[in-house]
Tab-separated table of C-alpha atoms in Angstrom:
chain	number	residue	atom	x	y	z
Z	241	MET	CA	0.000	0.000	0.000
Z	242	ASN	CA	1.637	3.232	-1.147
Z	243	GLU	CA	-1.156	5.720	-0.444
Z	244	ALA	CA	-0.437	8.198	2.325
Z	245	ILE	CA	-2.338	7.389	5.490
Z	246	PHE	CA	-2.240	9.780	8.370
Z	247	LEU	CA	-3.869	10.123	11.723
Z	248	SER	CA	-6.244	13.042	12.060
Z	249	LEU	CA	-8.834	12.018	14.598
Z	250	HIS	CA	-11.726	14.394	15.025
Z	251	SER	CA	-11.259	16.730	17.968
Z	252	ASP	CA	-14.900	16.731	19.028
Z	253	PHE	CA	-16.049	14.512	21.853
Z	254	PHE	CA	-19.366	13.380	23.215
Z	255	VAL	CA	-20.469	14.933	26.501
Z	256	ILE	CA	-22.516	12.726	28.809
Z	257	LEU	CA	-24.287	14.329	31.722
Z	258	THR	CA	-24.887	11.738	34.430
Z	259	ARG	CA	-27.229	12.803	37.198
Z	260	ARG	CA	-26.914	11.212	40.621
Z	261	GLY	CA	-29.488	10.988	43.371
Z	262	ASP	CA	-28.848	14.548	44.619
Z	263	ASP	CA	-28.317	17.649	42.500
Z	264	SER	CA	-24.801	16.590	41.546
Z	265	LEU	CA	-23.789	15.994	37.971
Z	266	ILE	CA	-20.935	14.174	36.326
Z	267	LEU	CA	-20.234	16.716	33.614
Z	268	LYS	CA	-17.488	14.579	32.085
Z	269	PRO	CA	-17.658	10.901	33.061
Z	270	PRO	CA	-14.762	8.457	33.197
Z	271	GLN	CA	-14.379	7.080	29.701
Z	272	LYS	CA	-11.697	5.567	27.539
Z	273	THR	CA	-9.455	8.170	25.967
Z	274	LYS	CA	-8.656	8.117	22.277
Z	275	SER	CA	-5.114	7.094	23.184
Z	276	LEU	CA	-6.404	4.084	25.131
Z	277	LEU	CA	-8.743	3.068	22.308
Z	278	GLN	CA	-5.887	3.294	19.818
Z	279	LEU	CA	-3.582	1.211	21.994
Z	280	GLU	CA	-6.380	-1.268	22.710
Z	281	ILE	CA	-6.960	-1.820	19.005
Z	282	LEU	CA	-3.236	-2.353	18.498
Z	283	GLN	CA	-3.300	-5.264	20.956
Z	284	ASP	CA	-5.570	-7.103	18.496
Z	285	ARG	CA	-4.263	-5.803	15.200
Z	286	TYR	CA	-0.482	-5.848	15.576
Z	287	LEU	CA	1.249	-9.164	14.947
Z	288	GLU	CA	3.958	-8.682	17.586
Z	289	VAL	CA	3.143	-5.794	19.911
Z	290	PRO	CA	6.365	-3.951	20.892
Z	291	PRO	CA	7.113	-3.725	24.643
Z	292	ASP	CA	6.732	0.069	24.682
Z	293	ILE	CA	3.208	-0.264	23.248
Z	294	VAL	CA	2.355	-2.914	25.854
Z	295	ASP	CA	3.627	-0.643	28.644
Z	296	ALA	CA	1.763	2.387	27.296
Z	297	PHE	CA	-1.438	0.351	27.033
Z	298	GLY	CA	-1.031	-0.890	30.610
Z	299	ARG	CA	-0.589	2.645	31.939
Z	300	GLU	CA	-3.558	4.034	30.015
Z	301	LEU	CA	-5.791	1.121	31.029
Z	302	ALA	CA	-4.802	1.395	34.702
Z	303	GLY	CA	-5.611	5.097	34.663
Z	304	TYR	CA	-9.018	4.460	33.142
Z	305	LEU	CA	-9.865	1.678	35.613
Z	306	GLY	CA	-8.839	3.886	38.525
Z	307	GLU	CA	-10.933	6.823	37.341
Z	308	LYS	CA	-13.872	4.519	36.609
Z	309	SER	CA	-13.916	3.332	40.235
Z	310	LEU	CA	-14.046	6.827	41.780
Z	311	PRO	CA	-17.742	7.736	41.236
Z	312	TYR	CA	-18.805	4.942	43.590
Z	313	TYR	CA	-16.820	6.441	46.480
Z	314	MET	CA	-17.837	9.990	45.585
Z	315	ASN	CA	-21.457	8.863	45.878
Z	316	LEU	CA	-20.881	7.549	49.402
Z	317	THR	CA	-20.300	11.017	50.792
Z	318	SER	CA	-23.186	12.941	52.329
Z	319	LEU	CA	-21.723	16.301	51.322
Z	320	HIS	CA	-23.679	18.916	49.444
Z	321	SER	CA	-23.996	18.801	45.671
Z	322	HIS	CA	-20.969	19.014	43.425
Z	323	TYR	CA	-20.015	18.750	39.765
Z	324	ASP	CA	-17.458	16.235	38.568
Z	325	LEU	CA	-15.128	16.157	35.575
Z	326	TYR	CA	-12.881	13.168	34.897
Z	327	ASN	CA	-9.720	13.145	32.792
Z	328	LEU	CA	-9.897	16.849	32.020
Z	329	ARG	CA	-7.096	18.163	29.799
Z	330	LEU	CA	-6.664	21.935	29.645
Z	331	GLU	CA	-4.239	24.314	27.971
Z	332	HIS	CA	-2.529	27.112	29.872
Z	333	ASN	CA	0.376	29.257	28.709
Z	334	ARG	CA	0.747	27.109	25.581
Z	335	HIS	CA	1.156	23.936	27.658
Z	336	HIS	CA	-1.385	21.248	28.463
Z	337	PHE	CA	-2.044	19.780	31.884
Z	338	GLN	CA	-4.341	16.897	32.686
Z	339	MET	CA	-6.293	16.108	35.854
Z	340	ASP	CA	-7.588	12.609	36.542
Z	341	GLY	CA	-10.506	14.071	38.479
Z	342	LEU	CA	-11.699	17.614	39.169
Z	343	PHE	CA	-14.578	18.044	41.615
Z	344	LEU	CA	-16.351	21.365	42.020
Z	345	PHE	CA	-17.807	22.082	45.459
Z	346	SER	CA	-19.276	25.431	46.437
Z	347	ASN	CA	-16.598	25.903	49.115
Z	348	PHE	CA	-13.541	24.405	47.378
Z	349	LEU	CA	-12.295	22.664	44.262
Z	350	LEU	CA	-10.677	19.246	44.536
Z	351	ILE	CA	-8.081	17.765	42.198
Z	352	ILE	CA	-7.602	14.004	42.521
Z	353	GLU	CA	-4.534	12.300	41.116
Z	354	VAL	CA	-5.472	8.642	40.617
Z	355	LYS	CA	-2.968	5.806	41.019
Z	356	HIS	CA	-4.184	2.315	40.123
Z	357	LEU	CA	-1.119	0.419	41.339
Z	358	ILE	CA	-0.720	-2.937	43.035
Z	359	GLY	CA	1.873	-4.037	45.599
Z	360	LYS	CA	3.660	-2.083	48.316
Z	361	ILE	CA	3.807	1.677	47.790
Z	362	MET	CA	6.193	3.995	49.648
Z	363	LEU	CA	8.123	7.249	49.269
Z	364	ASN	CA	11.926	7.181	49.426
Z	365	ASP	CA	14.221	9.870	50.853
Z	366	ALA	CA	14.360	11.536	47.438
Z	367	HIS	CA	10.554	11.850	47.536
Z	368	GLN	CA	10.092	9.411	44.679
Z	369	LEU	CA	7.211	6.956	44.652
Z	370	ILE	CA	8.411	3.357	44.914
Z	371	GLN	CA	6.271	0.374	43.904
Z	372	SER	CA	7.450	-3.046	45.089
Z	373	LYS	CA	5.714	-6.076	43.597
Z	374	ASP	CA	7.123	-9.594	43.882
Z	375	THR	CA	10.849	-9.051	43.303
Z	376	GLU	CA	10.399	-6.065	41.014
Z	377	GLU	CA	10.738	-2.430	42.032
Z	378	LYS	CA	9.550	0.549	39.976
Z	379	VAL	CA	10.156	4.255	40.497
Z	380	TYR	CA	7.541	6.913	39.719
Z	381	ASP	CA	7.312	10.681	40.009
Z	382	ASN	CA	5.996	12.007	43.307
Z	383	PRO	CA	2.192	12.207	42.846
Z	384	ILE	CA	1.897	14.981	45.443
Z	385	MET	CA	4.159	17.137	43.285
Z	386	GLN	CA	2.213	16.163	40.167
Z	387	ALA	CA	-1.035	17.279	41.779
Z	388	ALA	CA	0.604	20.455	43.122
Z	389	LEU	CA	1.663	21.446	39.609
Z	390	GLN	CA	-1.863	20.820	38.346
Z	391	LYS	CA	-3.215	22.968	41.172
Z	392	GLU	CA	-0.856	25.817	40.295
Z	393	GLN	CA	-1.821	25.706	36.622
Z	394	LEU	CA	-5.543	25.473	37.358
Z	395	HIS	CA	-5.376	28.358	39.824
Z	396	SER	CA	-3.605	30.543	37.276
Z	397	LEU	CA	-6.118	29.617	34.577
Z	398	LEU	CA	-9.125	30.296	36.819
Z	399	SER	CA	-7.702	33.589	38.076
Z	400	LYS	CA	-7.625	34.905	34.522
Z	401	SER	CA	-11.340	34.067	34.260
Z	402	GLY	CA	-12.270	35.785	37.522
Z	403	TYR	CA	-12.387	32.678	39.747
Z	404	HIS	CA	-9.509	33.687	41.999
Z	405	SER	CA	-11.093	33.388	45.438
Z	406	ILE	CA	-12.117	29.726	45.620
Z	407	PRO	CA	-9.508	27.446	47.272
Z	408	ILE	CA	-8.145	24.365	45.519
Z	409	HIS	CA	-7.093	21.202	47.341
Z	410	THR	CA	-5.358	18.096	46.012
Z	411	LEU	CA	-5.537	14.416	46.915
Z	412	VAL	CA	-3.682	11.362	45.679
Z	413	VAL	CA	-6.014	8.365	45.690
Z	414	PHE	CA	-4.852	4.769	45.237
Z	415	THR	CA	-7.741	2.808	43.751
Z	416	HIS	CA	-6.500	-0.778	43.401
Z	417	LYS	CA	-7.920	-3.080	46.073
Z	418	LYS	CA	-4.621	-4.965	46.362
Z	419	VAL	CA	-2.450	-1.949	47.067
Z	420	ASN	CA	-0.357	-1.926	50.246
Z	421	LEU	CA	-0.064	1.789	50.931
Z	422	SER	CA	2.839	2.480	53.295
Z	423	ILE	CA	2.751	6.277	53.211
Z	424	ASP	CA	1.613	8.325	56.191
Z	425	HIS	CA	0.231	11.470	54.595
Z	426	PRO	CA	-3.295	12.899	55.002
Z	427	ASP	CA	-3.562	13.618	51.281
Z	428	ILE	CA	-2.318	10.228	50.063
Z	429	ILE	CA	-5.120	7.748	50.681
Z	430	THR	CA	-6.892	4.682	49.367
Z	431	SER	CA	-10.260	5.107	47.688
Z	432	GLN	CA	-12.066	3.572	50.681
Z	433	LEU	CA	-10.999	6.568	52.780
Z	434	LEU	CA	-12.159	9.125	50.228
Z	435	PRO	CA	-15.658	9.785	51.697
Z	436	PHE	CA	-14.167	10.440	55.148
Z	437	ARG	CA	-11.438	12.698	53.778
Z	438	LEU	CA	-14.053	14.700	51.864
Z	439	LYS	CA	-16.028	15.327	55.048
Z	440	LYS	CA	-12.881	16.596	56.745
Z	441	LEU	CA	-12.099	18.872	53.807
Z	442	SER	CA	-15.604	20.295	53.873
Z	443	LYS	CA	-15.017	21.335	57.491
Z	444	ASP	CA	-11.607	22.765	56.617
Z	445	PHE	CA	-13.242	25.011	53.996
Z	446	PRO	CA	-16.446	26.226	55.724
Z	447	ASN	CA	-17.100	29.278	53.536
Z	448	HIS	CA	-19.253	28.757	50.464
Z	449	ILE	CA	-17.731	30.856	47.684
Z	450	LEU	CA	-19.872	29.921	44.676
Z	451	THR	CA	-23.547	29.084	44.220
Z	452	MET	CA	-24.546	25.873	42.462
Z	453	ASP	CA	-25.485	27.873	39.356
Z	454	GLN	CA	-22.048	29.490	39.361
Z	455	LEU	CA	-20.417	26.084	39.831
Z	456	LEU	CA	-22.339	24.672	36.894
Z	457	THR	CA	-21.296	27.621	34.755
Z	458	LEU	CA	-17.675	27.064	35.767
Z	459	GLY	CA	-17.946	23.357	35.000
Z	460	LYS	CA	-19.322	24.023	31.527
Z	461	GLU	CA	-16.605	26.596	30.845
Z	462	LEU	CA	-13.900	24.103	31.808
Z	463	LEU	CA	-15.554	21.376	29.758
Z	464	ALA	CA	-15.521	23.633	26.706
Z	465	LEU	CA	-11.753	24.082	27.165
Z	466	HIS	CA	-11.053	20.335	27.244
Z	467	SER	CA	-8.903	19.006	24.409
Z	468	GLU	CA	-8.302	15.323	23.810
Z	469	LYS	CA	-4.749	14.107	23.406
Z	470	ASN	CA	-4.127	12.163	20.220
Z	471	LEU	CA	-1.391	9.600	19.861
Z	472	ASN	CA	0.002	9.624	16.322
Z	473	LEU	CA	0.570	5.902	16.086
Z	474	LEU	CA	2.375	5.953	12.761
Z	475	GLN	CA	4.768	8.684	13.816
Z	476	ASP	CA	5.167	8.149	17.562
Z	477	THR	CA	5.363	4.361	17.708
Z	478	HIS	CA	7.075	3.573	14.381
Z	479	ILE	CA	4.416	1.049	13.416
Z	480	ASP	CA	5.202	-1.132	10.416
Z	481	LEU	CA	2.096	-1.430	8.223
Z	482	ARG	CA	3.238	-4.889	7.187
Z	483	ASN	CA	2.636	-6.095	10.751
Z	484	ILE	CA	-0.950	-4.834	10.955
Z	485	ARG	CA	-3.575	-7.577	11.051
Z	486	ARG	CA	-6.054	-6.527	8.399
Z	487	GLY	CA	-9.523	-7.824	7.742
Z	488	VAL	CA	-12.895	-8.109	9.447
Z	489	PHE	CA	-12.533	-9.944	12.749
Z	490	CYS	CA	-15.148	-12.453	13.863
Z	491	PRO	CA	-16.679	-11.061	17.088
Z	492	LYS	CA	-16.930	-14.591	18.506
Z	493	CYS	CA	-13.404	-15.843	17.817
Z	494	LYS	CA	-11.282	-12.752	17.199
Z	495	PRO	CA	-8.713	-12.418	15.609
Z	496	ILE	CA	-10.031	-14.943	13.094
Z	497	VAL	CA	-10.703	-13.006	9.882
Z	498	MET	CA	-14.117	-13.378	8.255
Z	499	LYS	CA	-14.630	-14.025	4.541
Z	500	ARG	CA	-16.841	-11.960	2.238
Z	501	ARG	CA	-19.713	-14.156	1.007
Z	502	HIS	CA	-22.964	-13.200	-0.754
Z	503	GLY	CA	-23.080	-9.610	0.471
Z	504	GLY	CA	-22.122	-10.479	4.045
Z	505	TRP	CA	-19.347	-11.879	6.208
Z	506	VAL	CA	-18.810	-15.503	7.286
Z	507	CYS	CA	-16.351	-16.792	9.869
Z	508	PRO	CA	-14.413	-19.826	8.543
Z	509	ASN	CA	-13.919	-21.065	12.100
Z	510	CYS	CA	-17.389	-20.933	13.722
Z	511	ASN	CA	-19.555	-20.180	10.654
Z	512	TYR	CA	-20.940	-17.013	12.295
Z	513	LYS	CA	-22.630	-14.800	9.687
Z	514	ASN	CA	-23.185	-11.043	9.747
Z	515	ARG	CA	-23.724	-8.375	7.100
Z	516	ASP	CA	-22.310	-5.429	9.042
Z	517	CYS	CA	-19.142	-6.611	10.810
Z	518	HIS	CA	-17.038	-4.443	8.509
Z	519	ILE	CA	-18.320	-1.412	10.445
Z	520	TYR	CA	-16.246	-2.402	13.487
Z	521	ALA	CA	-13.168	-2.965	11.336
Z	522	LEU	CA	-13.614	0.513	9.870
Z	523	ILE	CA	-13.874	1.962	13.381
Z	524	ASP	CA	-10.497	0.347	14.044
Z	525	PHE	CA	-9.243	2.046	10.884
Z	526	ILE	CA	-10.328	5.446	12.245
Z	527	TYR	CA	-8.260	5.038	15.402
Z	528	LEU	CA	-5.268	3.572	13.606
Z	529	PHE	CA	-5.063	5.754	10.512
Z	530	GLY	CA	-7.596	8.581	10.572
Z	531	GLU	CA	-11.143	9.572	9.761
Z	532	PHE	CA	-10.930	9.442	5.948
Z	533	ILE	CA	-10.681	6.395	3.706
Z	534	THR	CA	-10.471	5.830	-0.043
Z	535	ASN	CA	-11.900	2.922	-1.992
Z	536	ARG	CA	-8.412	1.522	-2.380
Z	537	GLN	CA	-7.637	1.833	1.331
Z	538	LEU	CA	-10.903	0.095	2.197
Z	539	ARG	CA	-10.024	-2.816	-0.070
Z	540	TRP	CA	-6.560	-2.997	1.490
Z	541	PHE	CA	-7.821	-2.970	5.079
Z	542	LEU	CA	-10.872	-5.226	4.657
Z	543	LEU	CA	-8.993	-7.662	2.366
Z	544	ILE	CA	-11.409	-7.156	-0.521
Z	545	ASP	CA	-10.280	-7.700	-4.117
Z	546	SER	CA	-13.266	-6.214	-5.905
Z	547	GLU	CA	-13.469	-2.452	-6.425
Z	548	TYR	CA	-17.193	-2.880	-7.087
Z	549	THR	CA	-17.710	-4.607	-3.708
Z	550	ALA	CA	-15.836	-1.829	-1.925
Z	551	THR	CA	-17.926	0.792	-3.735
Z	552	ARG	CA	-21.097	-1.023	-2.708
Z	553	ILE	CA	-20.018	-1.123	0.954
Z	554	LEU	CA	-19.242	2.601	0.939
Z	555	LYS	CA	-22.561	3.394	-0.742
Z	556	ASP	CA	-24.558	1.285	1.735
Z	557	LEU	CA	-22.855	3.049	4.652
Z	558	GLY	CA	-24.072	6.405	3.318
Z	559	LEU	CA	-20.778	8.123	4.069
Z	560	LYS	CA	-20.124	11.674	2.953
Z	561	ALA	CA	-17.603	11.809	0.107
Z	562	GLU	CA	-15.274	14.569	-0.995
Z	563	GLY	CA	-12.955	14.991	-3.972
Z	564	ASN	CA	-13.232	13.924	-7.598
Z	565	THR	CA	-13.611	10.345	-8.773
Z	566	LYS	CA	-9.880	9.622	-8.815
Z	567	ASN	CA	-9.110	11.133	-5.415
Z	568	ARG	CA	-12.457	10.595	-3.706
Z	569	ARG	CA	-12.332	9.858	-0.005
Z	570	TYR	CA	-15.050	9.114	2.542
Z	571	ASN	CA	-15.532	10.392	6.082
Z	572	LEU	CA	-15.813	7.467	8.516
Z	573	LEU	CA	-16.641	9.483	11.649
Z	574	PRO	CA	-20.420	8.749	11.548
Z	575	LEU	CA	-19.535	5.094	12.200
Z	576	LEU	CA	-18.350	5.948	15.723
Z	577	LYS	CA	-21.980	5.839	16.875
Z	578	PHE	CA	-21.738	2.049	16.464
Z	579	GLN	CA	-18.644	1.828	18.669
Z	580	ARG	CA	-18.909	-0.970	21.228
């Protein structure tokens, strides 16, 4: 394949407002980032996944699992209403900073740095985070310092928008149930302690600075500033296209590739039949290569020989086309609504 393929994922994102039992709202819920989805697809579609890709996938997945577990503990608190934003990435002074969780209370704002680590966790004399698991030891940046930098950047950003009087606090929360946390610090806790720490913080900040309407306005303003981070797989990970598993995977025995038969797809292993399985393969294409595809690229990725068959698939999908006949390409983004 000698056509240029490049990653240009759409910058828009879907906002889900999740209402809890009180007046609180999750303005931005925990959800898989584009980077995680890209790395997840690579686990299935790359013949021999390089160690750096495996490590990156593990880190992204751990972060998502940790963030996903937080709403349960936030719901256990009996505090007044608040607005929650997970995995919020903002730009300030031409640099981006990302917060695992930002929680807007009327009397303070809370930044939570999530760590989904297993094993024994401690801080050494150099203030580095040490993870000991089995006979292996790993060194991480100090999460307290990470959260402090996020606090400083958020405070500066909010001050420019007129929100300079509301205090900001930070917590580091370890979410894995098998963590052995050996750090004595009031702001480094396990998720089980989160409801109790929140009650203490509410007493530490007794003055209500913003109304709920003002908090909601602030939350929406921050949400509008969010920008998703894209991993350019072709450029950043030096992926060899020859090692990409192409084709339409059988959903029952993946990565077995289905065969095109009589206008549909048939699995040669389990005989499962489906007319629309190519949609999920094309969603993989979006995350691997970008939102646009040509007839030739579709044939290459779906392992189709017939140009007529590829044209028929594109026509049935009803995708918007641009360009003349020779250089025509189709926008795949509408297929994301079928994402599983």
